[in-house]
Coordinates of C-alpha atoms in Angstrom, one line a residue:
Chain A
X704 CA -12.9 -33.3 47.6
X705 CA -15.6 -32.2 50.0
X706 CA -13.9 -29.3 51.7
X707 CA -12.6 -26.2 50.4
X708 CA -9.2 -27.0 51.6
X709 CA -8.7 -30.0 49.5
X710 CA -8.9 -28.1 46.2
X711 CA -5.5 -27.4 44.8
X712 CA -4.5 -23.9 43.7
X713 CA -6.7 -22.3 41.2
X714 CA -5.1 -20.2 38.7
X715 CA -6.9 -17.6 36.4
X716 CA -6.5 -18.2 32.5
X717 CA -7.0 -15.9 29.9
X718 CA -10.8 -15.9 28.9
X719 CA -11.3 -17.0 25.2
X720 CA -12.3 -14.1 22.8
X721 CA -15.8 -14.0 22.5
X722 CA -15.6 -14.7 18.8
X723 CA -13.8 -17.7 19.1
X724 CA -16.4 -19.5 21.0
X725 CA -18.9 -19.6 18.1
X726 CA -16.4 -21.2 15.8
X727 CA -16.9 -24.2 18.1
X728 CA -20.5 -24.7 17.6
X729 CA -21.9 -27.9 17.2
X730 CA -24.7 -29.9 15.5
X731 CA -27.9 -28.9 17.8
X732 CA -31.7 -29.6 17.8
X733 CA -34.0 -26.9 19.0
X734 CA -37.6 -27.1 19.4
X735 CA -39.7 -24.3 17.7
X736 CA -43.3 -23.9 17.3
X737 CA -44.1 -27.9 17.9
X738 CA -41.2 -29.0 15.6
X739 CA -37.7 -29.7 15.7
X740 CA -35.0 -27.7 14.0
X741 CA -31.7 -29.1 13.3
X742 CA -29.1 -26.6 13.0
X743 CA -25.8 -27.6 11.2
X744 CA -22.8 -25.4 12.4
X745 CA -21.8 -23.2 9.4
X746 CA -18.8 -24.2 7.1
X747 CA -16.2 -22.0 8.7
X748 CA -16.5 -23.9 12.0
X749 CA -13.1 -25.3 13.2
X750 CA -9.8 -23.8 12.3
X751 CA -8.9 -23.3 8.7
X752 CA -6.6 -26.1 8.6
X753 CA -8.9 -28.6 10.0
X754 CA -12.5 -27.5 9.3
X755 CA -15.3 -29.6 10.7
X756 CA -15.6 -32.6 8.2
X757 CA -18.9 -34.3 7.2
X758 CA -17.9 -37.5 9.3
X759 CA -17.4 -35.3 12.4
X760 CA -20.9 -33.4 11.8
X761 CA -22.6 -36.9 11.4
X762 CA -21.0 -38.4 14.4
X763 CA -22.2 -35.4 16.3
X764 CA -25.6 -35.8 14.8
X765 CA -25.8 -39.5 15.8
X766 CA -24.6 -38.5 19.3
X767 CA -27.2 -36.1 20.0
X768 CA -29.9 -38.2 18.4
X769 CA -28.8 -41.2 20.7
X770 CA -28.8 -39.1 23.9
X771 CA -32.3 -37.4 23.4
X772 CA -34.5 -39.8 21.8
X773 CA -36.6 -40.4 24.6
X774 CA -37.6 -36.9 24.8
X775 CA -39.4 -36.6 21.2
X776 CA -42.6 -37.7 20.2
X777 CA -42.8 -40.1 17.2
X778 CA -43.2 -38.5 13.8
X779 CA -42.1 -35.0 14.8
X780 CA -41.2 -32.9 11.8
X781 CA -37.9 -31.6 11.5
X782 CA -36.5 -28.7 9.6
X783 CA -32.9 -28.8 8.9
X784 CA -31.1 -25.5 8.8
X785 CA -28.0 -26.3 6.6
X786 CA -26.8 -22.6 6.7
X787 CA -23.7 -22.5 4.2
X788 CA -22.9 -26.0 4.5
X789 CA -22.5 -28.0 1.5
X790 CA -24.5 -31.4 1.6
X791 CA -24.8 -33.7 -1.4
X792 CA -27.9 -35.9 -1.7
X793 CA -26.0 -38.8 -0.2
X794 CA -25.3 -36.8 2.9
X795 CA -29.1 -35.6 3.0
X796 CA -30.1 -39.0 2.7
X797 CA -27.7 -40.0 5.6
X798 CA -29.3 -37.4 7.8
X799 CA -32.9 -38.3 6.9
X800 CA -32.1 -42.0 7.7
X801 CA -30.6 -41.2 11.2
X802 CA -33.9 -38.9 11.8
X803 CA -36.0 -41.9 10.6
X804 CA -34.2 -44.2 12.9
X805 CA -35.2 -41.8 16.0
X806 CA -38.8 -41.6 14.4
X807 CA -38.3 -38.2 13.2
X808 CA -39.4 -36.9 9.8
X809 CA -37.0 -34.4 7.7
X810 CA -39.6 -32.2 5.7
X811 CA -37.7 -28.9 5.1
X812 CA -34.4 -27.9 4.4
X813 CA -32.9 -24.2 4.7
X814 CA -29.8 -23.5 2.9
X815 CA -27.7 -20.7 1.6
X816 CA -26.0 -22.8 -0.8
X817 CA -27.4 -23.6 -4.3
X818 CA -26.1 -27.1 -4.7
X819 CA -27.5 -28.1 -1.2
X820 CA -30.7 -26.5 -2.4
X821 CA -30.8 -28.6 -5.6
X822 CA -29.8 -31.7 -4.0
X823 CA -32.6 -31.2 -1.4
X824 CA -35.2 -30.5 -3.9
X825 CA -34.3 -33.6 -5.8
X826 CA -34.5 -35.7 -2.9
X827 CA -38.4 -34.4 -2.5
X828 CA -37.7 -31.9 0.6
X829 CA -39.3 -28.5 0.3
X830 CA -36.4 -26.3 0.2
X831 CA -35.9 -22.6 1.4
X832 CA -32.9 -21.0 -0.1
X833 CA -31.8 -18.0 2.1
X834 CA -29.1 -15.3 1.5
X835 CA -25.8 -15.8 3.0
X836 CA -25.9 -13.3 5.6
X837 CA -29.2 -13.2 7.1
X838 CA -29.5 -16.7 7.9
X839 CA -31.1 -17.8 11.1
X840 CA -29.0 -17.8 14.4
X841 CA -26.1 -16.0 12.8
X842 CA -23.7 -15.4 15.7
X843 CA -23.6 -11.6 16.3
X844 CA -20.7 -9.9 17.9
X845 CA -22.7 -8.0 20.4
X846 CA -22.4 -8.7 24.2
X847 CA -25.2 -10.1 25.9
X848 CA -26.9 -12.7 23.9
X849 CA -29.6 -14.9 25.5
X850 CA -28.3 -18.3 26.5
X851 CA -30.0 -21.3 24.6
X852 CA -32.3 -23.5 26.2
X853 CA -30.5 -26.2 28.3
X854 CA -29.1 -29.2 26.2
X855 CA -30.3 -32.4 28.0
X856 CA -28.7 -35.8 26.9
X857 CA -28.9 -39.4 28.2
X858 CA -25.5 -40.8 27.1
X859 CA -22.1 -41.9 28.3
X860 CA -19.6 -39.4 27.4
X861 CA -16.7 -41.2 26.1
X862 CA -13.2 -40.4 25.5
X863 CA -12.9 -37.9 22.7
X864 CA -16.4 -37.0 22.8
X865 CA -16.8 -33.1 23.4
X866 CA -20.3 -31.4 23.9
X867 CA -20.5 -27.7 23.5
X868 CA -23.7 -25.7 23.9
X869 CA -24.2 -22.1 24.4
X870 CA -26.4 -22.8 27.6
X871 CA -26.7 -25.1 30.4
X872 CA -25.8 -28.9 29.9
X873 CA -27.1 -31.7 31.7
X874 CA -25.8 -35.2 31.1
X875 CA -27.8 -38.4 32.5
X876 CA -24.7 -40.6 32.6
X877 CA -20.9 -40.6 33.0
X878 CA -18.6 -38.3 31.6
X879 CA -15.3 -40.5 31.1
X880 CA -11.7 -39.5 31.2
X881 CA -10.6 -37.7 28.0
X882 CA -14.3 -36.3 27.3
X883 CA -15.0 -32.6 27.7
X884 CA -18.1 -30.7 28.3
X885 CA -18.1 -27.1 27.7
X886 CA -21.2 -24.9 28.6
X887 CA -22.0 -21.2 28.8
X888 CA -24.3 -21.8 31.4
X889 CA -24.1 -24.6 34.3
X890 CA -23.0 -28.1 34.0
X891 CA -25.0 -30.8 35.4
X892 CA -23.7 -34.3 35.6
X893 CA -26.1 -36.9 37.1
X894 CA -23.4 -39.7 37.1
X895 CA -19.5 -39.7 37.4
X896 CA -17.7 -36.5 36.4
X897 CA -14.2 -37.8 35.3
X898 CA -13.5 -35.6 32.1
X899 CA -12.9 -32.1 31.7
X900 CA -15.8 -29.7 32.6
X901 CA -16.0 -26.1 31.8
X902 CA -19.1 -23.9 32.9
X903 CA -19.6 -20.2 32.2
X904 CA -17.2 -20.6 29.2
X905 CA -18.2 -17.1 27.8
X906 CA -17.0 -15.7 31.3
X907 CA -19.9 -15.9 33.6
X908 CA -18.3 -16.8 37.1
X909 CA -21.6 -17.5 38.7
X910 CA -21.9 -20.6 36.6
X911 CA -21.9 -23.9 38.5
X912 CA -20.7 -27.5 37.9
X913 CA -22.9 -29.9 40.0
X914 CA -22.0 -33.8 39.9
X915 CA -23.2 -36.9 41.7
X916 CA -19.5 -38.0 41.8
X917 CA -17.0 -35.3 41.3
X918 CA -13.7 -36.8 40.0
X919 CA -12.9 -34.4 37.2
X920 CA -9.6 -34.5 35.2
X921 CA -10.0 -30.6 35.2
X922 CA -12.8 -28.4 36.0
X923 CA -13.0 -24.6 34.8
X924 CA -15.4 -21.9 35.5
X925 CA -15.2 -18.5 33.7
X926 CA -11.5 -17.7 33.9
X927 CA -10.6 -20.1 36.5
X928 CA -8.9 -23.7 36.3
X929 CA -8.8 -26.5 39.1
X930 CA -7.6 -29.8 38.9
X931 CA -8.6 -32.8 40.9
X932 CA -6.5 -33.4 44.1
X933 CA -3.8 -36.1 43.8
X934 CA -5.3 -38.2 46.4
X935 CA -8.9 -39.0 45.5
X936 CA -11.1 -39.1 48.4
X937 CA -12.3 -42.4 49.8
X938 CA -16.1 -41.7 49.6
X939 CA -17.8 -39.5 47.1
X940 CA -20.8 -37.2 47.7
X941 CA -23.1 -35.1 45.3
X942 CA -21.0 -31.9 45.0
X943 CA -21.0 -28.4 43.5
X944 CA -18.1 -26.5 42.3
X945 CA -18.5 -22.7 42.1
X946 CA -16.0 -19.8 41.6
X947 CA -14.8 -17.3 44.2
X948 CA -12.4 -14.5 43.8
X949 CA -9.9 -16.8 45.1
X950 CA -10.6 -19.5 42.8
X951 CA -12.9 -22.6 42.5
X952 CA -14.3 -24.3 45.5
X953 CA -16.1 -27.5 45.9
X954 CA -18.8 -28.2 48.8
X955 CA -21.2 -31.0 49.3
X956 CA -24.5 -30.5 47.6
X957 CA -26.4 -30.8 50.9
X958 CA -24.1 -27.9 52.3
X959 CA -24.4 -25.6 49.3
X960 CA -25.7 -22.2 49.8
X961 CA -24.6 -19.4 47.6
X962 CA -21.9 -17.5 49.5
Chain B
X855 CA -28.1 -65.5 9.3
X856 CA -24.2 -65.1 9.5
X857 CA -22.5 -62.7 12.1
X858 CA -20.1 -60.1 11.2
X859 CA -18.0 -59.1 14.1
X860 CA -15.3 -56.5 14.1
X861 CA -12.3 -57.1 16.7
X862 CA -11.0 -53.7 17.6
X863 CA -9.3 -51.9 20.5
X864 CA -8.0 -48.3 19.4
X865 CA -4.5 -49.0 20.9
X866 CA -1.7 -51.2 19.2
X867 CA -0.5 -54.5 20.7
X868 CA -3.2 -55.3 23.1
X869 CA -4.1 -58.6 21.4
X870 CA -6.7 -57.9 18.6
X871 CA -5.0 -60.1 16.0
X872 CA -4.5 -62.8 18.5
X873 CA -7.9 -62.6 19.5
X874 CA -9.1 -62.8 16.0
X875 CA -6.7 -65.9 15.4
X876 CA -7.8 -67.6 18.2
X877 CA -11.6 -66.9 18.4
X878 CA -11.6 -67.7 14.6
X879 CA -9.9 -71.3 15.2
X880 CA -12.1 -71.8 18.3
X881 CA -15.4 -70.9 16.4
X882 CA -14.1 -73.5 13.7
X883 CA -13.7 -76.1 16.0
X884 CA -17.0 -75.5 17.4
X885 CA -18.4 -76.6 13.9
X886 CA -18.9 -73.1 12.2
X887 CA -17.8 -71.9 9.1
X888 CA -15.6 -69.1 9.8
X889 CA -13.9 -66.4 7.5
X890 CA -11.2 -64.0 9.5
X891 CA -10.6 -61.1 7.5
X892 CA -7.4 -59.0 7.8
X893 CA -8.3 -55.2 7.3
X894 CA -4.7 -54.1 8.6
X895 CA -3.4 -53.4 5.0
X896 CA 0.1 -52.8 4.8
X897 CA 0.8 -54.1 8.2
X898 CA -0.5 -57.6 8.0
X899 CA 0.0 -60.0 10.7
X900 CA -3.1 -62.4 10.9
X901 CA -1.9 -64.7 8.3
X902 CA 1.4 -65.1 10.3
X903 CA -0.4 -65.7 13.5
X904 CA -2.3 -68.6 11.7
X905 CA 0.7 -69.9 10.2
X906 CA -0.7 -69.3 6.5
X907 CA 1.8 -66.7 5.4
X908 CA 3.3 -69.0 2.6
X909 CA -0.2 -69.8 1.5
X910 CA -1.2 -66.2 0.4
X911 CA -1.6 -65.9 -3.4
X912 CA -4.1 -63.3 -3.8
X913 CA -5.3 -60.5 -1.2
X914 CA -8.3 -58.4 -0.9
X915 CA -7.0 -55.7 -3.0
X916 CA -6.9 -58.0 -6.1
X917 CA -10.2 -59.0 -5.5
X918 CA -11.5 -55.5 -5.6
X919 CA -9.4 -54.8 -8.6
X920 CA -11.1 -57.6 -10.3
X921 CA -7.8 -59.6 -10.8
X922 CA -9.1 -62.6 -9.1
X923 CA -12.3 -64.0 -7.7
X924 CA -13.0 -63.8 -4.1
X925 CA -12.9 -67.6 -3.4
X926 CA -9.5 -67.6 -5.0
X927 CA -8.1 -65.1 -2.4
X928 CA -9.5 -67.0 0.5
X929 CA -6.9 -69.2 2.3
X930 CA -8.1 -72.4 3.7
X931 CA -6.5 -73.3 7.0
X932 CA -4.4 -76.5 6.8
X933 CA -5.5 -77.9 10.2
X934 CA -9.2 -76.7 10.4
X935 CA -11.0 -76.7 7.1
X936 CA -14.1 -74.6 8.4
X937 CA -11.7 -71.7 8.9
X938 CA -10.4 -69.4 5.8
X939 CA -8.5 -66.0 6.1
X940 CA -8.9 -63.3 3.5
X941 CA -5.6 -61.6 3.5
X942 CA -4.8 -58.2 3.5
X943 CA -2.3 -56.7 0.9
X944 CA 0.9 -56.0 2.3
X945 CA 2.3 -53.6 -0.4
X946 CA -0.4 -51.0 0.0
X947 CA -1.5 -48.6 2.7
X948 CA -5.0 -48.4 4.6
X949 CA -6.2 -45.7 1.9
X950 CA -6.0 -48.5 -0.9
X951 CA -9.5 -49.5 -0.1
X952 CA -12.7 -47.5 1.0
X953 CA -15.2 -48.5 3.5
X954 CA -17.8 -49.2 0.9
X955 CA -15.3 -51.6 -1.1
X956 CA -14.4 -53.3 2.4
X957 CA -18.3 -53.7 2.9
X958 CA -19.2 -55.1 -0.3
X959 CA -16.2 -57.8 0.5
X960 CA -17.5 -58.6 3.9
X961 CA -21.1 -58.9 2.8
X962 CA -20.2 -61.2 -0.2
X963 CA -18.4 -63.4 2.4
X964 CA -21.3 -63.5 4.7
X965 CA -23.4 -65.7 2.1
X966 CA -21.2 -68.5 2.7
X967 CA -19.9 -68.3 6.2
X968 CA -21.5 -68.4 9.6
X969 CA -19.1 -66.0 11.3
X970 CA -16.9 -63.2 9.9
X971 CA -14.3 -62.0 12.0
X972 CA -12.8 -58.7 10.9
X973 CA -9.3 -58.1 12.4
X974 CA -9.2 -54.1 12.8
X975 CA -5.9 -52.2 12.5
X976 CA -4.8 -50.0 15.6
X977 CA -6.0 -46.5 15.4
X978 CA -9.4 -44.7 14.5
X979 CA -8.5 -43.5 10.9
X980 CA -9.3 -44.9 7.6
X981 CA -8.3 -48.4 8.4
X982 CA -10.5 -48.5 11.4
X983 CA -13.4 -47.2 9.4
X984 CA -12.8 -50.0 6.8
X985 CA -12.9 -52.3 9.6
X986 CA -16.0 -51.3 11.0
X987 CA -17.9 -50.6 7.7
X988 CA -19.9 -54.0 7.4
X989 CA -19.7 -54.8 11.1
X990 CA -22.8 -55.6 13.2
X991 CA -21.3 -56.4 16.2
X992 CA -17.9 -55.7 17.7
X993 CA -15.6 -57.0 20.2
X994 CA -13.4 -54.5 22.1
X995 CA -10.1 -55.6 23.2
X996 CA -8.1 -54.1 26.0
X997 CA -5.4 -54.8 28.5
X998 CA -5.6 -53.5 32.0
X999 CA -4.0 -50.3 31.7
X1000 CA -5.0 -46.8 31.5
X1001 CA -3.8 -46.0 28.2
X1002 CA -5.6 -49.0 26.5
X1003 CA -8.6 -48.5 28.4
X1004 CA -8.9 -44.7 27.4
X1005 CA -8.4 -45.9 23.9
X1006 CA -11.1 -48.5 24.1
X1007 CA -13.6 -45.9 25.3
X1008 CA -13.0 -43.9 22.4
X1009 CA -13.3 -46.7 20.1
X1010 CA -16.6 -47.7 21.9
X1011 CA -17.7 -44.0 21.5
X1012 CA -17.1 -44.4 17.7
X1013 CA -18.7 -47.8 17.3
X1014 CA -21.8 -46.6 18.9
X1015 CA -21.7 -43.4 16.8
X1016 CA -21.5 -45.6 13.7
X1017 CA -24.7 -47.7 14.8
X1018 CA -22.9 -50.7 16.1
X1019 CA -24.8 -51.3 19.5
X1020 CA -23.9 -54.8 20.2
X1021 CA -20.5 -54.5 21.8
X1022 CA -18.4 -56.9 23.9
X1023 CA -15.4 -56.4 26.0
X1024 CA -12.4 -58.7 26.3
X1025 CA -9.8 -58.1 28.9
X1026 CA -6.6 -59.3 27.7
X1027 CA -3.3 -60.1 29.5
X1028 CA -4.4 -60.0 33.1
X1029 CA -2.1 -60.8 35.7
X1030 CA -4.0 -61.7 38.6
X1031 CA -1.1 -61.7 41.0
X1032 CA -0.5 -58.0 40.2
X1033 CA -4.3 -57.4 40.5
X1034 CA -4.7 -58.7 44.1
X1035 CA -1.4 -56.7 45.1
X1036 CA -3.4 -53.6 43.7
X1037 CA -0.6 -53.0 41.1
X1038 CA -3.0 -53.5 38.3
X1039 CA -6.4 -52.5 37.1
X1040 CA -8.9 -55.0 37.9
X1041 CA -11.6 -56.1 35.6
X1042 CA -14.0 -54.5 37.5
X1043 CA -12.2 -51.2 37.0
X1044 CA -12.0 -51.5 33.4
X1045 CA -15.7 -52.3 33.3
X1046 CA -16.6 -49.6 35.5
X1047 CA -15.1 -47.0 32.9
X1048 CA -16.0 -48.7 29.6
X1049 CA -19.6 -49.8 30.9
X1050 CA -20.2 -52.6 28.2
X1051 CA -20.8 -56.0 28.9
X1052 CA -18.1 -58.4 29.4
X1053 CA -17.4 -61.7 27.2
X1054 CA -14.1 -62.9 28.4
X1055 CA -10.9 -62.3 30.5
X1056 CA -7.6 -63.6 29.1
X1057 CA -4.9 -64.1 31.5
X1058 CA -1.4 -63.1 30.5
X1059 CA 0.6 -66.1 29.1
X1060 CA 4.2 -66.5 27.7
X1061 CA 2.8 -69.2 25.6
X1062 CA 0.8 -66.4 23.4
X1063 CA 4.3 -65.7 22.2
X1064 CA 5.6 -69.0 21.4
X1065 CA 2.1 -69.5 19.5
X1066 CA 2.6 -66.4 17.5
X1067 CA 5.9 -67.4 16.5
X1068 CA 5.1 -70.6 15.3
X1069 CA 1.9 -69.7 13.7
X1070 CA -0.3 -72.1 15.8
X1071 CA -2.9 -70.6 17.5
X1072 CA -3.2 -71.6 21.5
X1073 CA -6.4 -73.0 20.9
X1074 CA -5.0 -75.7 18.7
X1075 CA -2.1 -76.5 21.1
X1076 CA -1.6 -79.9 22.6
X1077 CA -0.7 -78.8 26.1
X1078 CA -3.8 -76.9 27.5
X1079 CA -3.2 -73.3 28.7
X1080 CA -5.1 -70.8 30.5
X1081 CA -5.3 -68.3 27.8
X1082 CA -6.5 -71.0 25.3
X1083 CA -9.1 -72.2 27.5
X1084 CA -10.2 -68.3 27.9
X1085 CA -10.4 -68.0 24.1
X1086 CA -12.4 -71.4 23.8
X1087 CA -14.8 -69.7 26.5
X1088 CA -15.4 -66.7 24.7
X1089 CA -16.0 -68.5 21.5
X1090 CA -18.7 -70.8 23.4
X1091 CA -20.1 -67.5 24.9
X1092 CA -20.6 -65.9 21.4
X1093 CA -22.4 -69.1 20.4
X1094 CA -24.7 -68.3 23.0
X1095 CA -23.8 -70.8 25.6
X1096 CA -23.6 -69.8 29.4
X1097 CA -20.0 -70.5 30.5
X1098 CA -18.6 -69.4 33.9
X1099 CA -15.8 -67.0 33.9
X1100 CA -12.4 -68.8 34.8
X1101 CA -11.6 -68.1 38.6
X1102 CA -8.1 -66.6 37.8
X1103 CA -7.5 -65.6 41.3
X1104 CA -7.1 -68.7 42.9
X1105 CA -3.3 -69.6 43.6
X1106 CA -1.4 -71.3 41.2
X1107 CA -1.2 -74.7 42.4
X1108 CA -4.9 -75.1 42.9
X1109 CA -5.1 -73.2 39.6
X1110 CA -3.5 -75.7 37.4
X1111 CA -5.5 -78.8 38.9
X1112 CA -8.8 -76.5 38.7
X1113 CA -8.2 -76.0 35.0
X1114 CA -7.2 -79.2 34.2
X1115 CA -10.2 -80.8 35.7
X1116 CA -12.3 -78.1 33.7
X1117 CA -10.5 -79.3 30.8
X1118 CA -11.3 -82.7 31.3
X1119 CA -15.0 -81.9 31.7
X1120 CA -15.7 -79.4 29.2
X1121 CA -13.3 -79.6 26.0
X1122 CA -12.5 -83.1 25.5

């Protein structure tokens, strides 16, 4: 997969409507003024038939915690931004326990739901109840939003795992077949890339996909799609995938310079 | 301290129940008190494999409903009295119990047994959630097929997300001749994807079918079999013993002699 010719036909696909991408937002950590902010996706994430359930939220949280544990200082304060998500005291406790396991301390809860506020106050956290519309990180319809800071995870992405982030994603570990990485920025996999990788998901065709061992199921950059060749190469090198007007090309990292 | 181990795979038909039955029996033969728990409500099989079907009176559902005591539902094995089975209800579905109830059952079993082996149903839905609720460790069973490995990978991810970090891999139904001919994934191929520690490789063996039909786990059989030996070795590795992996690649004649020799040394 190291020469341009070996990449099979790339076909343009219809770019997703900008508003749809925000429906896919995931549990996210952000550092802000020396503390961590834990953002839960809003209640209307996922489709109406199958909204993102508590179990999925919890699994995403555990995965992010496991993958980032190494980078946090012990006893860092965490502020939870629950937005309009309903949390009962048991779920709040589960979040707090998971954070404690990673040596983080839940201190404050921001929510726009009364029930969540009551549950949080009863559990002894300081609570800030905000009106539904004006909460932080409200997705806006305007174009040209700044990307989030890169998401850096040390983990093995296993089948069924999907990482979405409105910025660059860096994975230290393998991405196994059946997993997906969707980034609005670049994707860097320090390991084997064998799942699906989509860079520039909001349409930026200058985004790149970098991997130590490039054997993806499929790669997508902006509105281009390419699949891996039928016969995998015998030897692997660190490679970089980029989009050209003719489609996606892959080149050895050592030969890479922007065309 | 008792160990609570869930045997799971994601895909069906790869040998979860066979592994549970054989490992339970092998551990009991090593002198441990073992309880095997069938978490496959509605599609129970573990009682069949152990040949205990006609002794089942109460099931886990009756225990939870308070219709009987836990020890009344436990079926003691007729050949090996250190092994008991907690059967699943056959007339209910997976939604008949909750993870919390399952946890409560398994934890109370842990008071009096050294090992609790929970036989998980296929899939990743409610039944799986029930099976892993109380587990501290997991044995992930897979066959060397791309679909089974993919599902195993998914399951490993879910186990990790549920805080079960001690996960071991059993590669089941390996056909060494096919691996040598490059027609089957090798153990190394499987491990490369799953990246979890290997605890045993069980060769494909027709006698497994006979043993299933007879309700007599392979590890009990008088005629030694490679698969039975492999299960015995896994049980010993669970006990912390260092046991070399069986050399499955040797040709058949040498193999038979080799493992007869092994048997003489290590088992009897």
